Amino acid sequence: MMPRKFGEIAFTPEVQAAQSQRGSRQTYEKYIANGPANDIITPKIAEFINQLDGFYLGTVSSNGYPYIQFRGGAPGFLKVLDEKTLGFADFSGNVQYITVGNLSGNDKAFLFLMDYRHRQRIKIWGRAEYIEGDSALIEQLRVPDYPAEVERAIIFHVEATSENCPQHIPIRYSETEVATMMAPLQARIVQLEQQLANLN
């Protein structure tokens, strides 16, 4: 079933016109009408979020252009505060402050969560705010033993979620994942080299 809240946000009149012209509007209209709201962070989505070490954050500038930025950190740095709220510590970066500036004028925001290894992605629409000077909130969002300096907190209020099919997602592994997969092979190589040395 197509998530209802996603359709209400994403299927603008212009999108609906494009769907009608291309023959998919009737199908989507039925799916949206009968679909679940999908406007909360479910335990399944929370589990997905907890293992991420990065995501893409989209905001909108006052001149109408979208801005997408990658945010990375230790797994779990994007935190589920409750079923309608996510938060993360905003680390110091290139000091352009485009996201902060955009959120000052338009709080509409978008999270694109991607797990290349398992070919899974989740889209989340909502509204975001940045909070500076709240040391208790920053401590709640801080990742232990992660050395980056925290400048502010960003809180994301969830309005809709959508999980996508894996079609066209390439499988990619992080350096840590590759190292984990290679460790038993490297240990076996060392063992075999020792056995060869003992034969000589």
mmCIF file of C-alpha atoms in Angstrom:
data_model
loop_
_atom_site.group_PDB
_atom_site.id
_atom_site.type_symbol
_atom_site.label_atom_id
_atom_site.label_comp_id
_atom_site.label_asym_id
_atom_site.label_seq_id
_atom_site.Cartn_x
_atom_site.Cartn_y
_atom_site.Cartn_z
ATOM 1 C CA MET A 1 0.000 0.000 0.000
ATOM 2 C CA MET A 2 1.149 3.528 -0.796
ATOM 3 C CA PRO A 3 1.597 5.673 2.342
ATOM 4 C CA ARG A 4 -1.138 8.298 2.533
ATOM 5 C CA LYS A 5 0.793 11.193 4.115
ATOM 6 C CA PHE A 6 3.586 10.793 1.543
ATOM 7 C CA GLY A 7 1.043 11.151 -1.257
ATOM 8 C CA GLU A 8 -0.540 14.198 0.328
ATOM 9 C CA ILE A 9 2.832 15.950 0.463
ATOM 10 C CA ALA A 10 4.560 14.698 -2.692
ATOM 11 C CA PHE A 11 1.638 14.543 -5.111
ATOM 12 C CA THR A 12 1.145 18.253 -5.729
ATOM 13 C CA PRO A 13 -1.316 19.398 -8.418
ATOM 14 C CA GLU A 14 1.580 19.492 -10.897
ATOM 15 C CA VAL A 15 2.623 15.945 -10.011
ATOM 16 C CA GLN A 16 -0.973 14.754 -10.272
ATOM 17 C CA ALA A 17 -1.233 16.362 -13.733
ATOM 18 C CA ALA A 18 1.962 14.582 -14.824
ATOM 19 C CA GLN A 19 0.576 11.294 -13.505
ATOM 20 C CA SER A 20 -2.706 11.832 -15.346
ATOM 21 C CA GLN A 21 -0.903 12.594 -18.611
ATOM 22 C CA ARG A 22 1.148 9.406 -18.277
ATOM 23 C CA GLY A 23 -1.567 7.054 -17.060
ATOM 24 C CA SER A 24 -0.582 6.400 -13.428
ATOM 25 C CA ARG A 25 -2.860 8.847 -11.577
ATOM 26 C CA GLN A 26 -5.803 6.483 -11.086
ATOM 27 C CA THR A 27 -3.602 3.759 -9.593
ATOM 28 C CA TYR A 28 -1.892 6.146 -7.182
ATOM 29 C CA GLU A 29 -5.171 7.778 -6.193
ATOM 30 C CA LYS A 30 -6.533 4.363 -5.148
ATOM 31 C CA TYR A 31 -3.346 3.449 -3.260
ATOM 32 C CA ILE A 32 -3.270 6.763 -1.400
ATOM 33 C CA ALA A 33 -6.942 6.608 -0.467
ATOM 34 C CA ASN A 34 -6.587 3.137 1.050
ATOM 35 C CA GLY A 35 -3.018 3.380 2.313
ATOM 36 C CA PRO A 36 -1.745 3.712 5.886
ATOM 37 C CA ALA A 37 -0.746 7.169 7.130
ATOM 38 C CA ASN A 38 2.953 6.274 7.587
ATOM 39 C CA ASP A 39 3.596 9.424 9.576
ATOM 40 C CA ILE A 40 5.542 8.004 12.520
ATOM 41 C CA ILE A 41 8.881 6.358 13.195
ATOM 42 C CA THR A 42 8.009 2.699 13.643
ATOM 43 C CA PRO A 43 10.282 0.306 15.582
ATOM 44 C CA LYS A 44 11.432 -1.095 12.222
ATOM 45 C CA ILE A 45 12.423 2.363 10.944
ATOM 46 C CA ALA A 46 14.050 3.174 14.292
ATOM 47 C CA GLU A 47 16.194 0.037 13.990
ATOM 48 C CA PHE A 48 17.174 1.101 10.461
ATOM 49 C CA ILE A 49 18.096 4.609 11.660
ATOM 50 C CA ASN A 50 20.191 3.347 14.586
ATOM 51 C CA GLN A 51 22.676 1.573 12.298
ATOM 52 C CA LEU A 52 23.184 4.478 9.862
ATOM 53 C CA ASP A 53 26.468 6.363 9.767
ATOM 54 C CA GLY A 54 25.179 8.997 7.352
ATOM 55 C CA PHE A 55 22.152 10.441 5.593
ATOM 56 C CA TYR A 56 21.153 13.266 3.267
ATOM 57 C CA LEU A 57 19.313 16.344 4.560
ATOM 58 C CA GLY A 58 17.318 18.500 2.170
ATOM 59 C CA THR A 59 16.167 22.050 2.863
ATOM 60 C CA VAL A 60 14.670 24.816 0.707
ATOM 61 C CA SER A 61 16.195 28.260 0.197
ATOM 62 C CA SER A 62 14.195 31.491 0.094
ATOM 63 C CA ASN A 63 14.759 31.646 -3.690
ATOM 64 C CA GLY A 64 13.058 28.245 -4.060
ATOM 65 C CA TYR A 65 16.106 26.090 -4.768
ATOM 66 C CA PRO A 66 16.537 22.790 -2.926
ATOM 67 C CA TYR A 67 19.766 22.223 -1.003
ATOM 68 C CA ILE A 68 20.974 18.737 -0.114
ATOM 69 C CA GLN A 69 23.802 18.051 2.294
ATOM 70 C CA PHE A 70 25.340 14.802 3.485
ATOM 71 C CA ARG A 71 25.536 14.412 7.256
ATOM 72 C CA GLY A 72 27.836 11.744 8.643
ATOM 73 C CA GLY A 73 28.880 10.478 12.044
ATOM 74 C CA ALA A 74 29.208 7.394 14.175
ATOM 75 C CA PRO A 75 26.368 4.859 13.774
ATOM 76 C CA GLY A 76 23.433 6.035 15.857
ATOM 77 C CA PHE A 77 24.198 9.754 15.651
ATOM 78 C CA LEU A 78 20.765 10.344 14.113
ATOM 79 C CA LYS A 79 18.626 9.708 17.164
ATOM 80 C CA VAL A 80 14.963 8.743 17.479
ATOM 81 C CA LEU A 81 13.641 10.985 20.268
ATOM 82 C CA ASP A 82 10.063 9.725 19.933
ATOM 83 C CA GLU A 83 7.820 8.353 17.183
ATOM 84 C CA LYS A 84 7.411 11.823 15.618
ATOM 85 C CA THR A 85 10.814 13.368 16.356
ATOM 86 C CA LEU A 86 14.398 12.797 15.260
ATOM 87 C CA GLY A 87 17.447 14.756 16.306
ATOM 88 C CA PHE A 88 21.152 14.995 15.690
ATOM 89 C CA ALA A 89 24.124 16.991 16.838
ATOM 90 C CA ASP A 90 25.204 19.383 14.083
ATOM 91 C CA PHE A 91 28.988 19.258 13.884
ATOM 92 C CA SER A 92 31.167 22.177 12.836
ATOM 93 C CA GLY A 93 31.815 22.145 9.095
ATOM 94 C CA ASN A 94 32.608 24.542 6.263
ATOM 95 C CA VAL A 95 30.928 27.521 7.998
ATOM 96 C CA GLN A 96 28.679 28.311 5.011
ATOM 97 C CA TYR A 97 25.555 27.867 7.209
ATOM 98 C CA ILE A 98 23.283 27.204 4.225
ATOM 99 C CA THR A 99 21.144 24.684 6.125
ATOM 100 C CA VAL A 100 20.838 27.020 9.125
ATOM 101 C CA GLY A 101 19.955 29.935 6.859
ATOM 102 C CA ASN A 102 17.409 27.914 4.899
ATOM 103 C CA LEU A 103 15.728 26.647 8.073
ATOM 104 C CA SER A 104 15.501 30.240 9.340
ATOM 105 C CA GLY A 105 13.191 31.092 6.461
ATOM 106 C CA ASN A 106 11.495 27.774 5.645
ATOM 107 C CA ASP A 107 11.330 24.864 8.066
ATOM 108 C CA LYS A 108 10.275 22.273 5.452
ATOM 109 C CA ALA A 109 12.912 19.564 5.278
ATOM 110 C CA PHE A 110 13.572 16.093 3.944
ATOM 111 C CA LEU A 111 15.714 13.154 5.060
ATOM 112 C CA PHE A 112 16.969 10.572 2.585
ATOM 113 C CA LEU A 113 18.257 7.528 4.467
ATOM 114 C CA MET A 114 20.260 5.011 2.443
ATOM 115 C CA ASP A 115 21.730 1.626 3.328
ATOM 116 C CA TYR A 116 23.695 0.592 0.245
ATOM 117 C CA ARG A 117 24.806 -2.735 1.683
ATOM 118 C CA HIS A 118 21.235 -3.983 2.112
ATOM 119 C CA ARG A 119 19.811 -1.928 -0.773
ATOM 120 C CA GLN A 120 17.271 -0.163 1.434
ATOM 121 C CA ARG A 121 16.186 3.450 1.506
ATOM 122 C CA ILE A 122 13.691 5.452 3.522
ATOM 123 C CA LYS A 123 12.416 8.938 2.728
ATOM 124 C CA ILE A 124 11.144 11.173 5.515
ATOM 125 C CA TRP A 125 9.312 14.477 5.027
ATOM 126 C CA GLY A 126 8.856 16.957 7.821
ATOM 127 C CA ARG A 127 9.873 20.212 9.389
ATOM 128 C CA ALA A 128 13.190 20.940 11.021
ATOM 129 C CA GLU A 129 14.563 23.471 13.444
ATOM 130 C CA TYR A 130 18.014 24.232 14.727
ATOM 131 C CA ILE A 131 18.586 24.930 18.407
ATOM 132 C CA GLU A 132 21.714 26.661 19.678
ATOM 133 C CA GLY A 133 22.830 27.144 23.259
ATOM 134 C CA ASP A 134 20.790 24.282 24.758
ATOM 135 C CA SER A 135 23.583 22.305 26.423
ATOM 136 C CA ALA A 136 21.230 19.642 27.832
ATOM 137 C CA LEU A 137 19.795 18.892 24.385
ATOM 138 C CA ILE A 138 23.246 18.877 22.804
ATOM 139 C CA GLU A 139 24.435 16.408 25.452
ATOM 140 C CA GLN A 140 21.400 14.201 24.728
ATOM 141 C CA LEU A 141 22.348 14.138 21.032
ATOM 142 C CA ARG A 142 26.129 13.912 21.447
ATOM 143 C CA VAL A 143 27.743 10.651 20.361
ATOM 144 C CA PRO A 144 30.135 9.325 23.044
ATOM 145 C CA ASP A 145 33.793 9.279 21.987
ATOM 146 C CA TYR A 146 33.077 11.042 18.668
ATOM 147 C CA PRO A 147 35.607 13.894 18.518
ATOM 148 C CA ALA A 148 33.764 16.395 16.279
ATOM 149 C CA GLU A 149 32.774 19.734 17.788
ATOM 150 C CA VAL A 150 29.010 20.169 18.177
ATOM 151 C CA GLU A 151 27.706 23.599 17.155
ATOM 152 C CA ARG A 152 23.959 23.090 17.569
ATOM 153 C CA ALA A 153 21.134 20.578 17.672
ATOM 154 C CA ILE A 154 18.850 19.948 14.721
ATOM 155 C CA ILE A 155 15.407 18.571 15.521
ATOM 156 C CA PHE A 156 13.320 17.000 12.766
ATOM 157 C CA HIS A 157 9.527 16.725 13.173
ATOM 158 C CA VAL A 158 8.226 13.798 11.100
ATOM 159 C CA GLU A 159 5.212 14.288 8.817
ATOM 160 C CA ALA A 160 5.498 11.348 6.386
ATOM 161 C CA THR A 161 7.686 8.343 5.635
ATOM 162 C CA SER A 162 8.078 6.121 2.604
ATOM 163 C CA GLU A 163 10.160 2.996 2.096
ATOM 164 C CA ASN A 164 11.296 2.300 -1.460
ATOM 165 C CA CYS A 165 12.012 -0.809 -3.437
ATOM 166 C CA PRO A 166 15.675 -1.772 -3.978
ATOM 167 C CA GLN A 167 15.537 -1.484 -7.764
ATOM 168 C CA HIS A 168 18.586 0.335 -9.197
ATOM 169 C CA ILE A 169 20.383 0.673 -5.825
ATOM 170 C CA PRO A 170 23.997 -0.504 -6.215
ATOM 171 C CA ILE A 171 25.457 -2.616 -3.414
ATOM 172 C CA ARG A 172 28.297 -0.790 -1.656
ATOM 173 C CA TYR A 173 30.226 -1.575 1.495
ATOM 174 C CA SER A 174 31.846 0.784 3.983
ATOM 175 C CA GLU A 175 35.493 0.456 4.925
ATOM 176 C CA THR A 176 34.459 -1.021 8.283
ATOM 177 C CA GLU A 177 32.167 -3.584 6.629
ATOM 178 C CA VAL A 178 34.919 -4.638 4.212
ATOM 179 C CA ALA A 179 37.419 -4.943 7.076
ATOM 180 C CA THR A 180 34.971 -7.144 9.003
ATOM 181 C CA MET A 181 34.438 -9.407 5.980
ATOM 182 C CA MET A 182 38.180 -9.617 5.306
ATOM 183 C CA ALA A 183 39.276 -10.352 8.901
ATOM 184 C CA PRO A 184 38.594 -14.142 8.784
ATOM 185 C CA LEU A 185 40.323 -14.393 5.396
ATOM 186 C CA GLN A 186 43.373 -12.509 6.632
ATOM 187 C CA ALA A 187 43.528 -14.697 9.745
ATOM 188 C CA ARG A 188 43.392 -17.786 7.509
ATOM 189 C CA ILE A 189 46.223 -16.430 5.347
ATOM 190 C CA VAL A 190 48.387 -15.919 8.439
ATOM 191 C CA GLN A 191 47.579 -19.474 9.573
ATOM 192 C CA LEU A 192 48.489 -20.941 6.180
ATOM 193 C CA GLU A 193 51.712 -18.923 6.012
ATOM 194 C CA GLN A 194 52.692 -20.303 9.432
ATOM 195 C CA GLN A 195 51.973 -23.830 8.271
ATOM 196 C CA LEU A 196 54.139 -23.283 5.183
ATOM 197 C CA ALA A 197 56.946 -21.876 7.301
ATOM 198 C CA ASN A 198 56.812 -24.924 9.589
ATOM 199 C CA LEU A 199 57.206 -27.242 6.546
ATOM 200 C CA ASN A 200 60.536 -25.631 5.602
#
